[in-house]
Amino acid sequence: MVYLPMSYVYGARGTGASTALTEALKDELFTQPYDSIDWNKARNQCAQEDLYYPHPLLQDVLWWACYKAEPMLLNSSLRRWALREVMRHVHYEDENTRYVCIGPVNKVLNMLCCWLEDPKSEAFKRHLPRVADFLWVAEDGMKMQGQDPCLSPFPTQ
């Protein structure tokens, strides 16, 4: 379910304001200036240890075709329909879990989707008090509980 809200954030071109903190993070996380990164080329770059199975040529061709076709769909009725459909599923999960969602990563991503859809929405407001359900303070700082210890820190960063 994590990919569903991520698809909305990407499809809606969700962005935040550039701040001194985000610029510092870009400098720390990327090995070259952020604005000079060729994202099409970077898509296929990964450490050999992380490449469990090499991409077949057909997969790379399909990804390239999607990369080229996607800008043509930016303001299309198909994209608007797809974004509405994704949000229908996000709202369904939110309502059926009473805005706790299926885990901490989904919680934060669903909340972000609701904010991107409408920062003043009732759905976004209902998410806010449920964030505390995942957080607690331990002797060594703030913690976020979840099912996957590798993914749990992600939303709190």
Short mmCIF file of C-alpha atoms in Angstrom, two decimals:
data_model
loop_
_atom_site.label_atom_id
_atom_site.label_comp_id
_atom_site.label_asym_id
_atom_site.label_seq_id
_atom_site.Cartn_x
_atom_site.Cartn_y
_atom_site.Cartn_z
CA MET A 1 0.00 0.00 0.00
CA VAL A 2 2.97 2.36 0.32
CA TYR A 3 3.17 2.76 -3.45
CA LEU A 4 -0.39 4.02 -3.72
CA PRO A 5 0.12 7.28 -1.78
CA MET A 6 3.60 7.66 -3.28
CA SER A 7 2.02 7.55 -6.74
CA TYR A 8 -0.29 10.39 -5.71
CA VAL A 9 2.57 12.53 -4.41
CA TYR A 10 4.47 11.98 -7.66
CA GLY A 11 1.42 12.34 -9.90
CA ALA A 12 0.32 15.55 -8.20
CA ARG A 13 3.90 16.82 -8.30
CA GLY A 14 3.85 17.41 -4.57
CA THR A 15 6.67 19.65 -3.43
CA GLY A 16 7.54 21.66 -0.39
CA ALA A 17 9.13 25.05 -0.14
CA SER A 18 12.90 25.15 -0.40
CA THR A 19 14.42 26.04 2.95
CA ALA A 20 17.92 26.19 4.38
CA LEU A 21 17.29 22.74 5.90
CA THR A 22 16.19 21.13 2.61
CA GLU A 23 19.16 22.65 0.81
CA ALA A 24 21.53 21.35 3.50
CA LEU A 25 19.96 17.88 3.19
CA LYS A 26 20.43 17.93 -0.60
CA ASP A 27 24.09 18.83 -0.11
CA GLU A 28 24.54 16.01 2.40
CA LEU A 29 22.60 13.30 0.55
CA PHE A 30 23.71 13.78 -3.05
CA THR A 31 27.23 13.43 -4.41
CA GLN A 32 26.76 16.18 -6.99
CA PRO A 33 24.74 19.42 -7.04
CA TYR A 34 21.03 18.50 -6.90
CA ASP A 35 20.08 20.69 -9.86
CA SER A 36 22.65 18.98 -12.11
CA ILE A 37 21.40 15.41 -11.54
CA ASP A 38 20.19 13.64 -14.67
CA TRP A 39 17.24 11.82 -13.07
CA ASN A 40 16.60 9.70 -16.16
CA LYS A 41 20.14 8.33 -15.96
CA ALA A 42 20.08 8.07 -12.15
CA ARG A 43 17.03 5.82 -12.31
CA ASN A 44 19.17 2.85 -13.30
CA GLN A 45 22.15 3.54 -11.05
CA CYS A 46 22.51 1.48 -7.91
CA ALA A 47 25.17 -0.35 -5.99
CA GLN A 48 25.98 -3.80 -7.34
CA GLU A 49 25.05 -5.27 -3.94
CA ASP A 50 21.53 -3.88 -4.34
CA LEU A 51 21.01 -5.14 -7.88
CA TYR A 52 19.43 -8.51 -7.10
CA TYR A 53 18.63 -9.18 -10.72
CA PRO A 54 19.80 -7.15 -13.74
CA HIS A 55 17.05 -5.32 -15.61
CA PRO A 56 16.08 -7.00 -18.85
CA LEU A 57 16.43 -4.75 -21.89
CA LEU A 58 12.65 -4.80 -22.36
CA GLN A 59 12.16 -3.35 -18.86
CA ASP A 60 14.60 -0.51 -19.56
CA VAL A 61 12.88 0.21 -22.90
CA LEU A 62 9.46 0.31 -21.20
CA TRP A 63 10.75 2.61 -18.46
CA TRP A 64 12.27 4.91 -21.08
CA ALA A 65 8.94 4.97 -22.97
CA CYS A 66 7.08 5.84 -19.77
CA TYR A 67 9.62 8.56 -19.02
CA LYS A 68 9.05 10.10 -22.46
CA ALA A 69 5.25 9.68 -22.45
CA GLU A 70 4.61 10.88 -18.90
CA PRO A 71 5.05 14.64 -19.57
CA MET A 72 2.34 14.45 -22.24
CA LEU A 73 -0.10 13.25 -19.58
CA LEU A 74 0.64 15.96 -17.01
CA ASN A 75 -2.63 17.86 -17.35
CA SER A 76 -4.67 15.18 -19.06
CA SER A 77 -8.09 13.96 -18.04
CA LEU A 78 -6.55 10.50 -17.60
CA ARG A 79 -4.12 11.82 -14.99
CA ARG A 80 -6.84 13.78 -13.18
CA TRP A 81 -9.00 10.63 -13.11
CA ALA A 82 -6.08 8.52 -11.83
CA LEU A 83 -5.32 11.02 -9.04
CA ARG A 84 -8.98 11.05 -7.98
CA GLU A 85 -9.02 7.25 -8.01
CA VAL A 86 -5.87 7.03 -5.88
CA MET A 87 -7.33 9.48 -3.37
CA ARG A 88 -10.53 7.44 -3.26
CA HIS A 89 -8.44 4.45 -2.14
CA VAL A 90 -6.40 6.55 0.31
CA HIS A 91 -9.60 7.92 1.89
CA TYR A 92 -11.03 4.40 2.03
CA GLU A 93 -8.01 3.17 3.99
CA ASP A 94 -8.08 6.24 6.23
CA GLU A 95 -11.75 5.88 7.06
CA ASN A 96 -11.56 2.12 7.65
CA THR A 97 -8.58 2.43 9.98
CA ARG A 98 -9.92 5.59 11.65
CA TYR A 99 -6.92 7.49 10.30
CA VAL A 100 -4.34 5.20 11.92
CA CYS A 101 -3.57 3.52 8.55
CA ILE A 102 -1.79 0.19 8.14
CA GLY A 103 1.57 1.35 9.50
CA PRO A 104 3.71 4.37 10.26
CA VAL A 105 5.01 4.89 6.73
CA ASN A 106 1.54 4.71 5.21
CA LYS A 107 0.25 6.97 7.97
CA VAL A 108 2.62 9.76 7.03
CA LEU A 109 2.21 9.28 3.27
CA ASN A 110 -1.60 9.18 3.45
CA MET A 111 -1.55 12.30 5.60
CA LEU A 112 0.71 14.00 3.06
CA CYS A 113 -1.68 13.05 0.24
CA CYS A 114 -4.61 14.55 2.14
CA TRP A 115 -2.62 17.72 2.72
CA LEU A 116 -1.63 17.93 -0.96
CA GLU A 117 -5.26 17.41 -1.97
CA ASP A 118 -6.47 20.15 0.41
CA PRO A 119 -4.47 21.44 3.41
CA LYS A 120 -7.71 22.56 5.07
CA SER A 121 -9.60 19.32 4.46
CA GLU A 122 -11.42 17.39 7.15
CA ALA A 123 -9.42 14.29 6.16
CA PHE A 124 -6.10 16.03 6.87
CA LYS A 125 -7.41 17.39 10.18
CA ARG A 126 -8.48 13.89 11.22
CA HIS A 127 -4.99 12.57 10.58
CA LEU A 128 -3.23 14.98 12.92
CA PRO A 129 -4.38 13.64 16.31
CA ARG A 130 -3.63 10.05 15.26
CA VAL A 131 0.10 10.74 14.70
CA ALA A 132 0.56 10.46 18.46
CA ASP A 133 -0.61 6.82 18.27
CA PHE A 134 2.76 5.95 16.71
CA LEU A 135 5.11 8.14 18.77
CA TRP A 136 6.63 7.82 22.20
CA VAL A 137 9.65 9.23 23.99
CA ALA A 138 12.21 6.74 25.24
CA GLU A 139 15.34 7.38 27.28
CA ASP A 140 17.31 7.90 24.06
CA GLY A 141 14.81 10.11 22.25
CA MET A 142 11.65 10.07 20.15
CA LYS A 143 10.57 6.72 18.70
CA MET A 144 8.00 5.67 16.14
CA GLN A 145 6.51 2.23 16.40
CA GLY A 146 5.85 0.13 13.38
CA GLN A 147 6.06 -3.32 11.89
CA ASP A 148 9.30 -2.83 9.93
CA PRO A 149 12.18 -1.44 11.99
CA CYS A 150 14.03 -0.45 8.81
CA LEU A 151 11.18 1.73 7.53
CA SER A 152 9.91 3.21 10.79
CA PRO A 153 12.47 6.04 11.06
CA PHE A 154 11.72 7.20 7.49
CA PRO A 155 8.57 9.24 8.16
CA THR A 156 9.95 10.97 11.23
CA GLN A 157 13.05 12.34 9.52
#
